[in-house]
Amino acid sequence: STVYETDFFIPLINLTSQIAGLPYKKEGETGHKIRVIAEHSRGITFLISDGVVPSNEGRGYVLRRLTRRAILFGRKLGISKPFLSEMSLSVINSMGSIYPELKEQQDFILKVVQGEENRFQQTLDNGLILLEKALGEAEEKGEKRLTGKQAFQLYDTYGFPVELTRDIAASKGL
């Protein structure tokens, strides 16, 4: 009844569940996050096989957003290690016989995925340090929120996602 119940997506969903160490259930936020990672992994793999590389404009920006959204959803599932190249390899293995360019471009695809995942990991690590500092300053002042300016600066200057800023601030009661 859904594309996610096909022979193509079931292995990606199972792999995501295995990497996250969580059972897959269709209902609920966990199932949604797992499906997003599975679908984004497919899109990421095919985009790169078509020669798209992450950038800040055009098709490259779409690829970067898909990659980073998959990584963020992985984080929300408790995945802290790089995992997208494993997901791309699964896409290549399951679709490579139908789309031989996936097999031909395998090394390039995995290299691009690993590079972007590593860059975003560094962005997250740096952003978390800056966010913790901003949260500490807000708490010292007795404030109940970060300013929009602070959240925007984390995003615009350092590439730290606003969604993550919001989630972490909320977990600290701000």
PDB file of N, CA, C and O in Angstrom, residues 4 9 33-50 52-75 83-84 87-88 112-113 116-117 120 155 161 163:
ATOM      1  N   TYR A   4       7.210   2.298   0.505  1.00  0.00           N
ATOM      2  CA  TYR A   4       8.153   1.821   1.523  1.00  0.00           C
ATOM      3  C   TYR A   4       8.004   0.335   1.833  1.00  0.00           C
ATOM      4  O   TYR A   4       8.818  -0.233   2.541  1.00  0.00           O
ATOM      5  N   PHE A   9      12.773  -0.656  -0.916  1.00  0.00           N
ATOM      6  CA  PHE A   9      12.890   0.107   0.325  1.00  0.00           C
ATOM      7  C   PHE A   9      13.019  -0.746   1.580  1.00  0.00           C
ATOM      8  O   PHE A   9      13.633  -0.314   2.555  1.00  0.00           O
ATOM      9  N   LYS A  33      11.271   8.775  10.676  1.00  0.00           N
ATOM     10  CA  LYS A  33      12.690   9.109  10.530  1.00  0.00           C
ATOM     11  C   LYS A  33      13.440   8.026   9.757  1.00  0.00           C
ATOM     12  O   LYS A  33      14.283   8.320   8.906  1.00  0.00           O
ATOM     13  N   ILE A  34      13.131   6.791  10.028  1.00  0.00           N
ATOM     14  CA  ILE A  34      13.767   5.680   9.322  1.00  0.00           C
ATOM     15  C   ILE A  34      13.417   5.726   7.836  1.00  0.00           C
ATOM     16  O   ILE A  34      14.281   5.538   6.976  1.00  0.00           O
ATOM     17  N   ARG A  35      12.157   5.983   7.515  1.00  0.00           N
ATOM     18  CA  ARG A  35      11.745   6.070   6.101  1.00  0.00           C
ATOM     19  C   ARG A  35      12.418   7.247   5.392  1.00  0.00           C
ATOM     20  O   ARG A  35      12.840   7.127   4.240  1.00  0.00           O
ATOM     21  N   VAL A  36      12.544   8.378   6.075  1.00  0.00           N
ATOM     22  CA  VAL A  36      13.205   9.537   5.477  1.00  0.00           C
ATOM     23  C   VAL A  36      14.657   9.204   5.152  1.00  0.00           C
ATOM     24  O   VAL A  36      15.154   9.508   4.061  1.00  0.00           O
ATOM     25  N   ILE A  37      15.352   8.565   6.078  1.00  0.00           N
ATOM     26  CA  ILE A  37      16.756   8.202   5.842  1.00  0.00           C
ATOM     27  C   ILE A  37      16.852   7.243   4.659  1.00  0.00           C
ATOM     28  O   ILE A  37      17.718   7.399   3.786  1.00  0.00           O
ATOM     29  N   ALA A  38      15.967   6.266   4.600  1.00  0.00           N
ATOM     30  CA  ALA A  38      15.984   5.296   3.492  1.00  0.00           C
ATOM     31  C   ALA A  38      15.762   6.005   2.163  1.00  0.00           C
ATOM     32  O   ALA A  38      16.509   5.795   1.196  1.00  0.00           O
ATOM     33  N   GLU A  39      14.772   6.871   2.094  1.00  0.00           N
ATOM     34  CA  GLU A  39      14.457   7.563   0.848  1.00  0.00           C
ATOM     35  C   GLU A  39      15.556   8.542   0.470  1.00  0.00           C
ATOM     36  O   GLU A  39      15.973   8.624  -0.684  1.00  0.00           O
ATOM     37  N   HIS A  40      16.058   9.310   1.436  1.00  0.00           N
ATOM     38  CA  HIS A  40      17.129  10.272   1.147  1.00  0.00           C
ATOM     39  C   HIS A  40      18.396   9.547   0.692  1.00  0.00           C
ATOM     40  O   HIS A  40      19.117  10.050  -0.179  1.00  0.00           O
ATOM     41  N   SER A  41      18.676   8.398   1.249  1.00  0.00           N
ATOM     42  CA  SER A  41      19.860   7.626   0.839  1.00  0.00           C
ATOM     43  C   SER A  41      19.766   7.251  -0.632  1.00  0.00           C
ATOM     44  O   SER A  41      20.762   7.315  -1.368  1.00  0.00           O
ATOM     45  N   ARG A  42      18.603   6.872  -1.052  1.00  0.00           N
ATOM     46  CA  ARG A  42      18.381   6.559  -2.469  1.00  0.00           C
ATOM     47  C   ARG A  42      18.618   7.794  -3.326  1.00  0.00           C
ATOM     48  O   ARG A  42      19.373   7.760  -4.305  1.00  0.00           O
ATOM     49  N   GLY A  43      18.008   8.904  -2.955  1.00  0.00           N
ATOM     50  CA  GLY A  43      18.164  10.138  -3.717  1.00  0.00           C
ATOM     51  C   GLY A  43      19.612  10.613  -3.766  1.00  0.00           C
ATOM     52  O   GLY A  43      20.112  11.009  -4.831  1.00  0.00           O
ATOM     53  N   ILE A  44      20.280  10.575  -2.644  1.00  0.00           N
ATOM     54  CA  ILE A  44      21.683  10.992  -2.554  1.00  0.00           C
ATOM     55  C   ILE A  44      22.538  10.162  -3.508  1.00  0.00           C
ATOM     56  O   ILE A  44      23.352  10.689  -4.271  1.00  0.00           O
ATOM     57  N   THR A  45      22.354   8.868  -3.475  1.00  0.00           N
ATOM     58  CA  THR A  45      23.156   7.952  -4.297  1.00  0.00           C
ATOM     59  C   THR A  45      22.951   8.219  -5.779  1.00  0.00           C
ATOM     60  O   THR A  45      23.920   8.302  -6.545  1.00  0.00           O
ATOM     61  N   PHE A  46      21.707   8.370  -6.187  1.00  0.00           N
ATOM     62  CA  PHE A  46      21.427   8.614  -7.604  1.00  0.00           C
ATOM     63  C   PHE A  46      21.900  10.000  -8.056  1.00  0.00           C
ATOM     64  O   PHE A  46      22.403  10.150  -9.168  1.00  0.00           O
ATOM     65  N   LEU A  47      21.734  10.998  -7.213  1.00  0.00           N
ATOM     66  CA  LEU A  47      22.214  12.333  -7.580  1.00  0.00           C
ATOM     67  C   LEU A  47      23.721  12.328  -7.828  1.00  0.00           C
ATOM     68  O   LEU A  47      24.199  12.870  -8.830  1.00  0.00           O
ATOM     69  N   ILE A  48      24.455  11.704  -6.930  1.00  0.00           N
ATOM     70  CA  ILE A  48      25.915  11.674  -7.080  1.00  0.00           C
ATOM     71  C   ILE A  48      26.307  10.863  -8.313  1.00  0.00           C
ATOM     72  O   ILE A  48      27.218  11.246  -9.052  1.00  0.00           O
ATOM     73  N   SER A  49      25.602   9.763  -8.571  1.00  0.00           N
ATOM     74  CA  SER A  49      25.930   8.966  -9.765  1.00  0.00           C
ATOM     75  C   SER A  49      25.688   9.757 -11.042  1.00  0.00           C
ATOM     76  O   SER A  49      26.310   9.485 -12.064  1.00  0.00           O
ATOM     77  N   ASP A  50      24.815  10.750 -10.975  1.00  0.00           N
ATOM     78  CA  ASP A  50      24.560  11.628 -12.119  1.00  0.00           C
ATOM     79  C   ASP A  50      25.543  12.793 -12.182  1.00  0.00           C
ATOM     80  O   ASP A  50      25.382  13.692 -13.008  1.00  0.00           O
ATOM     81  N   VAL A  52      26.265  15.024  -9.651  1.00  0.00           N
ATOM     82  CA  VAL A  52      25.984  16.133  -8.748  1.00  0.00           C
ATOM     83  C   VAL A  52      26.894  16.010  -7.530  1.00  0.00           C
ATOM     84  O   VAL A  52      27.062  14.923  -6.981  1.00  0.00           O
ATOM     85  N   VAL A  53      27.491  17.119  -7.128  1.00  0.00           N
ATOM     86  CA  VAL A  53      28.309  17.147  -5.913  1.00  0.00           C
ATOM     87  C   VAL A  53      27.741  18.212  -4.983  1.00  0.00           C
ATOM     88  O   VAL A  53      27.135  19.183  -5.435  1.00  0.00           O
ATOM     89  N   PRO A  54      27.925  18.039  -3.680  1.00  0.00           N
ATOM     90  CA  PRO A  54      27.379  19.012  -2.729  1.00  0.00           C
ATOM     91  C   PRO A  54      27.949  20.410  -2.963  1.00  0.00           C
ATOM     92  O   PRO A  54      29.145  20.568  -3.191  1.00  0.00           O
ATOM     93  N   SER A  55      27.060  21.402  -2.920  1.00  0.00           N
ATOM     94  CA  SER A  55      27.486  22.792  -3.033  1.00  0.00           C
ATOM     95  C   SER A  55      26.417  23.663  -2.389  1.00  0.00           C
ATOM     96  O   SER A  55      25.458  23.161  -1.807  1.00  0.00           O
ATOM     97  N   ASN A  56      26.581  24.958  -2.529  1.00  0.00           N
ATOM     98  CA  ASN A  56      25.632  25.886  -1.917  1.00  0.00           C
ATOM     99  C   ASN A  56      24.624  26.455  -2.905  1.00  0.00           C
ATOM    100  O   ASN A  56      23.931  27.411  -2.604  1.00  0.00           O
ATOM    101  N   GLU A  57      24.549  25.864  -4.099  1.00  0.00           N
ATOM    102  CA  GLU A  57      23.580  26.348  -5.079  1.00  0.00           C
ATOM    103  C   GLU A  57      23.109  25.225  -5.992  1.00  0.00           C
ATOM    104  O   GLU A  57      23.777  24.204  -6.157  1.00  0.00           O
ATOM    105  N   GLY A  58      21.933  25.437  -6.567  1.00  0.00           N
ATOM    106  CA  GLY A  58      21.382  24.519  -7.555  1.00  0.00           C
ATOM    107  C   GLY A  58      21.229  23.086  -7.067  1.00  0.00           C
ATOM    108  O   GLY A  58      20.860  22.827  -5.925  1.00  0.00           O
ATOM    109  N   ARG A  59      21.519  22.171  -7.974  1.00  0.00           N
ATOM    110  CA  ARG A  59      21.379  20.739  -7.680  1.00  0.00           C
ATOM    111  C   ARG A  59      22.284  20.314  -6.528  1.00  0.00           C
ATOM    112  O   ARG A  59      21.923  19.447  -5.734  1.00  0.00           O
ATOM    113  N   GLY A  60      23.450  20.928  -6.453  1.00  0.00           N
ATOM    114  CA  GLY A  60      24.383  20.613  -5.376  1.00  0.00           C
ATOM    115  C   GLY A  60      23.830  20.967  -4.011  1.00  0.00           C
ATOM    116  O   GLY A  60      24.095  20.300  -3.014  1.00  0.00           O
ATOM    117  N   TYR A  61      23.023  22.036  -3.973  1.00  0.00           N
ATOM    118  CA  TYR A  61      22.402  22.433  -2.718  1.00  0.00           C
ATOM    119  C   TYR A  61      21.317  21.435  -2.312  1.00  0.00           C
ATOM    120  O   TYR A  61      21.170  21.103  -1.140  1.00  0.00           O
ATOM    121  N   VAL A  62      20.571  20.949  -3.299  1.00  0.00           N
ATOM    122  CA  VAL A  62      19.549  19.934  -3.014  1.00  0.00           C
ATOM    123  C   VAL A  62      20.232  18.694  -2.420  1.00  0.00           C
ATOM    124  O   VAL A  62      19.775  18.145  -1.416  1.00  0.00           O
ATOM    125  N   LEU A  63      21.332  18.278  -3.030  1.00  0.00           N
ATOM    126  CA  LEU A  63      22.082  17.125  -2.516  1.00  0.00           C
ATOM    127  C   LEU A  63      22.568  17.386  -1.093  1.00  0.00           C
ATOM    128  O   LEU A  63      22.438  16.524  -0.217  1.00  0.00           O
ATOM    129  N   ARG A  64      23.121  18.554  -0.855  1.00  0.00           N
ATOM    130  CA  ARG A  64      23.620  18.887   0.486  1.00  0.00           C
ATOM    131  C   ARG A  64      22.481  18.848   1.501  1.00  0.00           C
ATOM    132  O   ARG A  64      22.629  18.319   2.599  1.00  0.00           O
ATOM    133  N   ARG A  65      21.327  19.408   1.151  1.00  0.00           N
ATOM    134  CA  ARG A  65      20.186  19.418   2.079  1.00  0.00           C
ATOM    135  C   ARG A  65      19.688  17.997   2.363  1.00  0.00           C
ATOM    136  O   ARG A  65      19.369  17.682   3.509  1.00  0.00           O
ATOM    137  N   LEU A  66      19.600  17.167   1.331  1.00  0.00           N
ATOM    138  CA  LEU A  66      19.178  15.775   1.540  1.00  0.00           C
ATOM    139  C   LEU A  66      20.155  15.055   2.465  1.00  0.00           C
ATOM    140  O   LEU A  66      19.746  14.331   3.385  1.00  0.00           O
ATOM    141  N   THR A  67      21.438  15.242   2.207  1.00  0.00           N
ATOM    142  CA  THR A  67      22.467  14.578   3.008  1.00  0.00           C
ATOM    143  C   THR A  67      22.384  15.021   4.461  1.00  0.00           C
ATOM    144  O   THR A  67      22.378  14.193   5.380  1.00  0.00           O
ATOM    145  N   ARG A  68      22.321  16.307   4.662  1.00  0.00           N
ATOM    146  CA  ARG A  68      22.309  16.832   6.032  1.00  0.00           C
ATOM    147  C   ARG A  68      21.021  16.482   6.765  1.00  0.00           C
ATOM    148  O   ARG A  68      21.043  16.196   7.961  1.00  0.00           O
ATOM    149  N   ARG A  69      19.921  16.450   6.053  1.00  0.00           N
ATOM    150  CA  ARG A  69      18.656  16.058   6.696  1.00  0.00           C
ATOM    151  C   ARG A  69      18.713  14.590   7.110  1.00  0.00           C
ATOM    152  O   ARG A  69      18.269  14.231   8.208  1.00  0.00           O
ATOM    153  N   ALA A  70      19.274  13.741   6.266  1.00  0.00           N
ATOM    154  CA  ALA A  70      19.417  12.321   6.619  1.00  0.00           C
ATOM    155  C   ALA A  70      20.315  12.172   7.840  1.00  0.00           C
ATOM    156  O   ALA A  70      20.019  11.377   8.748  1.00  0.00           O
ATOM    157  N   ILE A  71      21.395  12.926   7.884  1.00  0.00           N
ATOM    158  CA  ILE A  71      22.311  12.855   9.031  1.00  0.00           C
ATOM    159  C   ILE A  71      21.602  13.329  10.302  1.00  0.00           C
ATOM    160  O   ILE A  71      21.724  12.698  11.366  1.00  0.00           O
ATOM    161  N   LEU A  72      20.856  14.423  10.213  1.00  0.00           N
ATOM    162  CA  LEU A  72      20.127  14.923  11.378  1.00  0.00           C
ATOM    163  C   LEU A  72      19.096  13.914  11.871  1.00  0.00           C
ATOM    164  O   LEU A  72      18.964  13.687  13.076  1.00  0.00           O
ATOM    165  N   PHE A  73      18.370  13.297  10.941  1.00  0.00           N
ATOM    166  CA  PHE A  73      17.405  12.283  11.354  1.00  0.00           C
ATOM    167  C   PHE A  73      18.136  11.099  11.984  1.00  0.00           C
ATOM    168  O   PHE A  73      17.644  10.505  12.945  1.00  0.00           O
ATOM    169  N   GLY A  74      19.291  10.756  11.447  1.00  0.00           N
ATOM    170  CA  GLY A  74      20.093   9.697  12.058  1.00  0.00           C
ATOM    171  C   GLY A  74      20.482  10.056  13.476  1.00  0.00           C
ATOM    172  O   GLY A  74      20.403   9.228  14.387  1.00  0.00           O
ATOM    173  N   ARG A  75      20.896  11.297  13.677  1.00  0.00           N
ATOM    174  CA  ARG A  75      21.249  11.765  15.024  1.00  0.00           C
ATOM    175  C   ARG A  75      20.068  11.624  15.967  1.00  0.00           C
ATOM    176  O   ARG A  75      20.223  11.216  17.109  1.00  0.00           O
ATOM    177  N   PHE A  83      27.210   6.890   8.655  1.00  0.00           N
ATOM    178  CA  PHE A  83      26.428   5.735   8.214  1.00  0.00           C
ATOM    179  C   PHE A  83      25.936   5.832   6.776  1.00  0.00           C
ATOM    180  O   PHE A  83      25.499   4.849   6.196  1.00  0.00           O
ATOM    181  N   LEU A  84      25.996   7.022   6.190  1.00  0.00           N
ATOM    182  CA  LEU A  84      25.388   7.195   4.871  1.00  0.00           C
ATOM    183  C   LEU A  84      26.111   6.437   3.762  1.00  0.00           C
ATOM    184  O   LEU A  84      25.472   6.015   2.799  1.00  0.00           O
ATOM    185  N   MET A  87      24.625   3.161   3.671  1.00  0.00           N
ATOM    186  CA  MET A  87      23.309   3.221   3.046  1.00  0.00           C
ATOM    187  C   MET A  87      23.453   3.299   1.526  1.00  0.00           C
ATOM    188  O   MET A  87      22.755   2.602   0.795  1.00  0.00           O
ATOM    189  N   SER A  88      24.379   4.135   1.049  1.00  0.00           N
ATOM    190  CA  SER A  88      24.594   4.261  -0.400  1.00  0.00           C
ATOM    191  C   SER A  88      25.067   2.945  -0.997  1.00  0.00           C
ATOM    192  O   SER A  88      24.654   2.571  -2.095  1.00  0.00           O
ATOM    193  N   VAL A 112      32.245  10.885  -2.169  1.00  0.00           N
ATOM    194  CA  VAL A 112      31.481  12.123  -2.001  1.00  0.00           C
ATOM    195  C   VAL A 112      30.623  12.049  -0.738  1.00  0.00           C
ATOM    196  O   VAL A 112      30.579  13.000   0.053  1.00  0.00           O
ATOM    197  N   VAL A 113      29.949  10.930  -0.536  1.00  0.00           N
ATOM    198  CA  VAL A 113      29.094  10.771   0.653  1.00  0.00           C
ATOM    199  C   VAL A 113      29.931  10.873   1.923  1.00  0.00           C
ATOM    200  O   VAL A 113      29.574  11.594   2.861  1.00  0.00           O
ATOM    201  N   GLU A 116      31.119  14.560   2.505  1.00  0.00           N
ATOM    202  CA  GLU A 116      30.054  15.456   2.966  1.00  0.00           C
ATOM    203  C   GLU A 116      29.636  15.115   4.390  1.00  0.00           C
ATOM    204  O   GLU A 116      29.385  16.000   5.208  1.00  0.00           O
ATOM    205  N   GLU A 117      29.589  13.839   4.699  1.00  0.00           N
ATOM    206  CA  GLU A 117      29.218  13.431   6.058  1.00  0.00           C
ATOM    207  C   GLU A 117      30.272  13.898   7.057  1.00  0.00           C
ATOM    208  O   GLU A 117      29.938  14.403   8.131  1.00  0.00           O
ATOM    209  N   PHE A 120      29.950  17.724   7.500  1.00  0.00           N
ATOM    210  CA  PHE A 120      28.801  18.102   8.314  1.00  0.00           C
ATOM    211  C   PHE A 120      29.012  17.698   9.770  1.00  0.00           C
ATOM    212  O   PHE A 120      28.572  18.406  10.676  1.00  0.00           O
ATOM    213  N   TYR A 155      23.327  29.368  12.253  1.00  0.00           N
ATOM    214  CA  TYR A 155      23.016  28.785  10.949  1.00  0.00           C
ATOM    215  C   TYR A 155      23.802  29.457   9.830  1.00  0.00           C
ATOM    216  O   TYR A 155      24.482  28.792   9.041  1.00  0.00           O
ATOM    217  N   PRO A 161      22.260  23.755  11.940  1.00  0.00           N
ATOM    218  CA  PRO A 161      20.829  23.777  11.619  1.00  0.00           C
ATOM    219  C   PRO A 161      19.952  24.381  12.712  1.00  0.00           C
ATOM    220  O   PRO A 161      20.102  24.064  13.892  1.00  0.00           O
ATOM    221  N   GLU A 163      16.868  23.822  13.218  1.00  0.00           N
ATOM    222  CA  GLU A 163      16.071  22.745  13.818  1.00  0.00           C
ATOM    223  C   GLU A 163      16.801  22.111  15.007  1.00  0.00           C
ATOM    224  O   GLU A 163      16.214  21.849  16.050  1.00  0.00           O
TER     225      GLU A 163
END
